[in-house]
Tab-separated table of C-alpha atoms in Angstrom:
chain	number	residue	atom	x	y	z
A	1	ALA	CA	75.267	169.107	-51.042
A	2	PRO	CA	72.833	170.529	-49.463
A	3	ALA	CA	71.863	170.079	-45.952
A	4	SER	CA	69.319	171.235	-43.535
A	5	ARG	CA	70.071	171.511	-39.731
A	6	ASP	CA	68.705	169.481	-36.455
A	7	VAL	CA	67.890	170.387	-33.318
A	8	PRO	CA	71.080	171.650	-31.301
A	9	GLY	CA	71.407	173.694	-34.740
A	10	ALA	CA	74.105	170.878	-36.613
A	11	GLU	CA	73.836	171.031	-40.093
A	12	VAL	CA	72.534	167.254	-41.700
A	13	PRO	CA	73.234	166.085	-44.905
A	14	VAL	CA	70.557	166.346	-47.750
A	15	ARG	CA	70.237	163.539	-50.286
A	16	ALA	CA	67.431	163.168	-52.942
A	17	CYS	CA	66.455	160.821	-56.225
A	18	GLY	CA	64.056	159.953	-58.309
A	19	TYR	CA	63.347	158.245	-61.864
A	20	THR	CA	60.576	157.853	-64.064
A	21	ALA	CA	59.446	155.707	-66.587
A	22	GLY	CA	56.194	155.538	-68.064
A	23	LEU	CA	54.580	155.829	-71.544
A	24	ARG	CA	52.428	158.162	-73.356
A	25	VAL	CA	49.465	157.808	-75.796
A	26	ARG	CA	49.359	160.278	-78.282
A	27	LEU	CA	45.157	161.093	-79.166
A	28	PRO	CA	45.082	160.295	-82.787
A	29	GLU	CA	45.758	162.266	-85.654
A	30	GLY	CA	44.106	164.979	-86.757
A	31	LEU	CA	43.320	166.792	-82.834
A	32	PRO	CA	46.587	169.195	-81.907
A	33	ASP	CA	49.321	166.712	-80.269
A	34	VAL	CA	47.259	165.579	-76.802
A	35	GLY	CA	48.331	162.671	-75.325
A	36	LEU	CA	47.334	161.087	-71.900
A	37	ASP	CA	50.817	159.121	-69.883
A	38	VAL	CA	51.207	156.727	-67.483
A	39	ALA	CA	54.265	156.330	-65.336
A	40	TYR	CA	55.367	154.725	-62.165
A	41	VAL	CA	57.210	157.613	-60.743
A	42	ALA	CA	59.639	156.542	-57.357
A	43	GLN	CA	61.532	159.480	-55.273
A	44	ARG	CA	63.597	158.748	-52.567
A	45	PHE	CA	64.278	161.675	-49.721
A	46	THR	CA	67.465	160.774	-46.830
A	47	LEU	CA	68.806	162.808	-43.877
A	48	GLY	CA	71.839	161.665	-42.976
A	49	ARG	CA	73.418	162.277	-38.866
A	50	SER	CA	74.462	165.532	-38.111
A	51	THR	CA	77.195	163.736	-35.473
A	52	PRO	CA	77.525	159.962	-35.395
A	53	SER	CA	76.305	160.409	-31.694
A	54	LEU	CA	73.279	161.418	-33.540
A	55	ASP	CA	69.828	160.962	-35.311
A	56	ALA	CA	68.944	163.601	-36.876
A	57	GLY	CA	65.163	162.833	-35.122
A	58	VAL	CA	63.379	162.962	-39.307
A	59	PRO	CA	62.814	159.653	-40.706
A	60	ASN	CA	63.741	159.689	-44.810
A	61	VAL	CA	60.855	159.224	-46.454
A	62	GLY	CA	60.537	158.083	-49.782
A	63	ALA	CA	57.095	157.792	-52.693
A	64	GLN	CA	55.926	155.158	-55.253
A	65	SER	CA	53.492	156.893	-57.000
A	66	LEU	CA	51.386	155.745	-60.344
A	67	ARG	CA	50.841	158.943	-62.236
A	68	LEU	CA	47.658	159.734	-64.377
A	69	GLY	CA	48.350	162.927	-67.060
A	70	LEU	CA	47.084	164.976	-69.865
A	71	SER	CA	51.226	166.553	-72.063
A	72	GLY	CA	51.104	168.272	-74.987
A	73	ARG	CA	53.261	169.047	-77.919
A	74	PHE	CA	52.743	172.559	-80.128
A	75	ALA	CA	54.872	173.656	-82.666
A	76	ILE	CA	56.746	176.525	-82.705
A	77	THR	CA	57.941	176.235	-85.372
A	78	ASP	CA	59.053	173.212	-87.733
A	79	ARG	CA	62.239	172.388	-85.464
A	80	VAL	CA	61.228	173.605	-81.684
A	81	ALA	CA	58.098	173.618	-79.867
A	82	VAL	CA	56.661	173.606	-76.100
A	83	THR	CA	55.826	171.281	-74.569
A	84	GLY	CA	52.877	170.691	-70.704
A	85	ARG	CA	52.081	168.262	-68.409
A	86	ALA	CA	49.885	168.191	-65.364
A	87	ALA	CA	48.904	165.133	-63.647
A	88	PHE	CA	48.081	163.253	-60.815
A	89	LEU	CA	49.985	160.654	-58.612
A	90	ALA	CA	48.647	158.392	-56.769
A	91	VAL	CA	50.796	157.256	-54.267
A	92	LEU	CA	51.110	153.454	-53.985
A	93	ASP	CA	53.699	153.242	-50.841
A	94	THR	CA	55.506	155.422	-49.111
A	95	GLY	CA	57.786	153.612	-47.250
A	96	ALA	CA	58.044	151.729	-43.050
A	97	ALA	CA	59.003	154.744	-41.534
A	98	PRO	CA	56.073	157.481	-42.123
A	99	SER	CA	53.419	154.621	-41.550
A	100	LEU	CA	55.884	154.331	-38.096
A	101	TYR	CA	54.847	157.098	-36.895
A	102	PHE	CA	51.447	157.766	-38.495
A	103	PRO	CA	49.807	154.203	-38.745
A	104	ARG	CA	46.713	155.554	-41.014
A	105	LEU	CA	48.499	158.115	-43.070
A	106	SER	CA	47.451	158.808	-46.747
A	107	THR	CA	49.809	160.776	-49.322
A	108	ASN	CA	49.032	161.723	-53.004
A	109	ALA	CA	50.258	164.132	-55.556
A	110	VAL	CA	50.093	166.433	-57.942
A	111	GLU	CA	52.515	167.317	-60.806
A	112	ALA	CA	52.786	169.607	-64.081
A	113	SER	CA	55.503	171.033	-65.905
A	114	ALA	CA	56.698	173.072	-69.143
A	115	GLY	CA	59.409	172.724	-71.802
A	116	VAL	CA	60.485	173.204	-74.889
A	117	ALA	CA	62.006	170.681	-77.438
A	118	VAL	CA	64.500	171.440	-80.189
A	119	GLY	CA	65.241	168.901	-83.400
A	120	VAL	CA	68.629	168.595	-83.882
A	121	TRP	CA	68.403	165.230	-86.415
A	122	ARG	CA	65.995	163.110	-88.407
A	123	GLY	CA	63.380	163.197	-85.072
A	124	VAL	CA	65.792	163.183	-82.172
A	125	GLU	CA	65.660	166.281	-80.291
A	126	LEU	CA	67.210	167.815	-76.879
A	127	ARG	CA	64.324	169.050	-73.944
A	128	ALA	CA	64.533	171.232	-71.519
A	129	ALA	CA	61.880	171.405	-69.134
A	130	ILE	CA	61.085	172.500	-65.161
A	131	GLU	CA	58.484	170.365	-62.835
A	132	TYR	CA	56.613	171.388	-60.182
A	133	ARG	CA	55.712	168.713	-57.161
A	134	ARG	CA	53.633	168.632	-54.620
A	135	TYR	CA	52.394	165.917	-52.274
A	136	PHE	CA	49.879	166.685	-49.603
A	137	SER	CA	49.809	163.522	-47.083
A	138	SER	CA	46.629	163.455	-44.707
A	139	MET	CA	48.111	161.501	-41.028
A	140	ASN	CA	44.620	160.626	-39.616
A	141	PRO	CA	45.018	161.396	-36.093
A	142	GLU	CA	43.480	158.917	-33.239
A	143	PRO	CA	42.778	159.378	-29.675
A	144	GLY	CA	45.263	158.003	-28.154
A	145	ASP	CA	48.302	158.052	-30.988
A	146	ALA	CA	51.576	158.635	-29.661
A	147	HIS	CA	51.897	161.460	-32.681
A	148	VAL	CA	49.594	163.906	-33.856
A	149	VAL	CA	49.834	165.953	-37.177
A	150	GLY	CA	46.751	166.524	-39.079
A	151	GLY	CA	49.166	166.820	-42.379
A	152	SER	CA	51.826	167.826	-44.197
A	153	LEU	CA	53.211	168.936	-47.724
A	154	ASP	CA	56.078	168.607	-49.559
A	155	GLN	CA	56.771	169.960	-52.955
A	156	TYR	CA	59.415	170.056	-55.568
A	157	LEU	CA	60.764	172.081	-57.503
A	158	THR	CA	63.339	170.183	-60.270
A	159	GLY	CA	64.346	170.650	-63.968
A	160	THR	CA	65.388	168.430	-67.147
A	161	LEU	CA	67.518	168.126	-69.413
A	162	GLY	CA	67.448	165.172	-72.241
A	163	VAL	CA	67.679	163.893	-75.758
A	164	GLY	CA	64.226	161.758	-76.883
A	165	TRP	CA	62.859	160.245	-80.386
A	166	ARG	CA	59.820	162.009	-81.892
A	167	ARG	CA	58.564	159.970	-84.741
């Protein structure tokens, strides 16, 4: 399992998970296969403890977002297509822990993906894609705040394998 290191240098276990549920609306027939995407996206990142008596000193974080995007599918052959998507994620919630440290926190994200789809049987296809997501936060500190940070960036590179149905 992946790990980070705390200040004394001990390994801290790391766990990340997420899911997406949404809809894609294809633009009218006769145009290239381009669509508009709307989805709910949830992602969670948690750190364990390096030792039973030592906290990693970093809060667990998560994000719940509304994704608005544009996607495309471009046929290479009758059975093979390339896919792509670009989107903006309006972050709705980052959880309680970050707002304890930064009460005026604002976060959003952008993402892009590219993939391939291969038809295997009557509209069923195998899909593979690589996705890049970048969260950007502004902490909006004010004089007297206990924690003063201007902003932060979190980046994720993921791969997906799936099965889909296309009409």
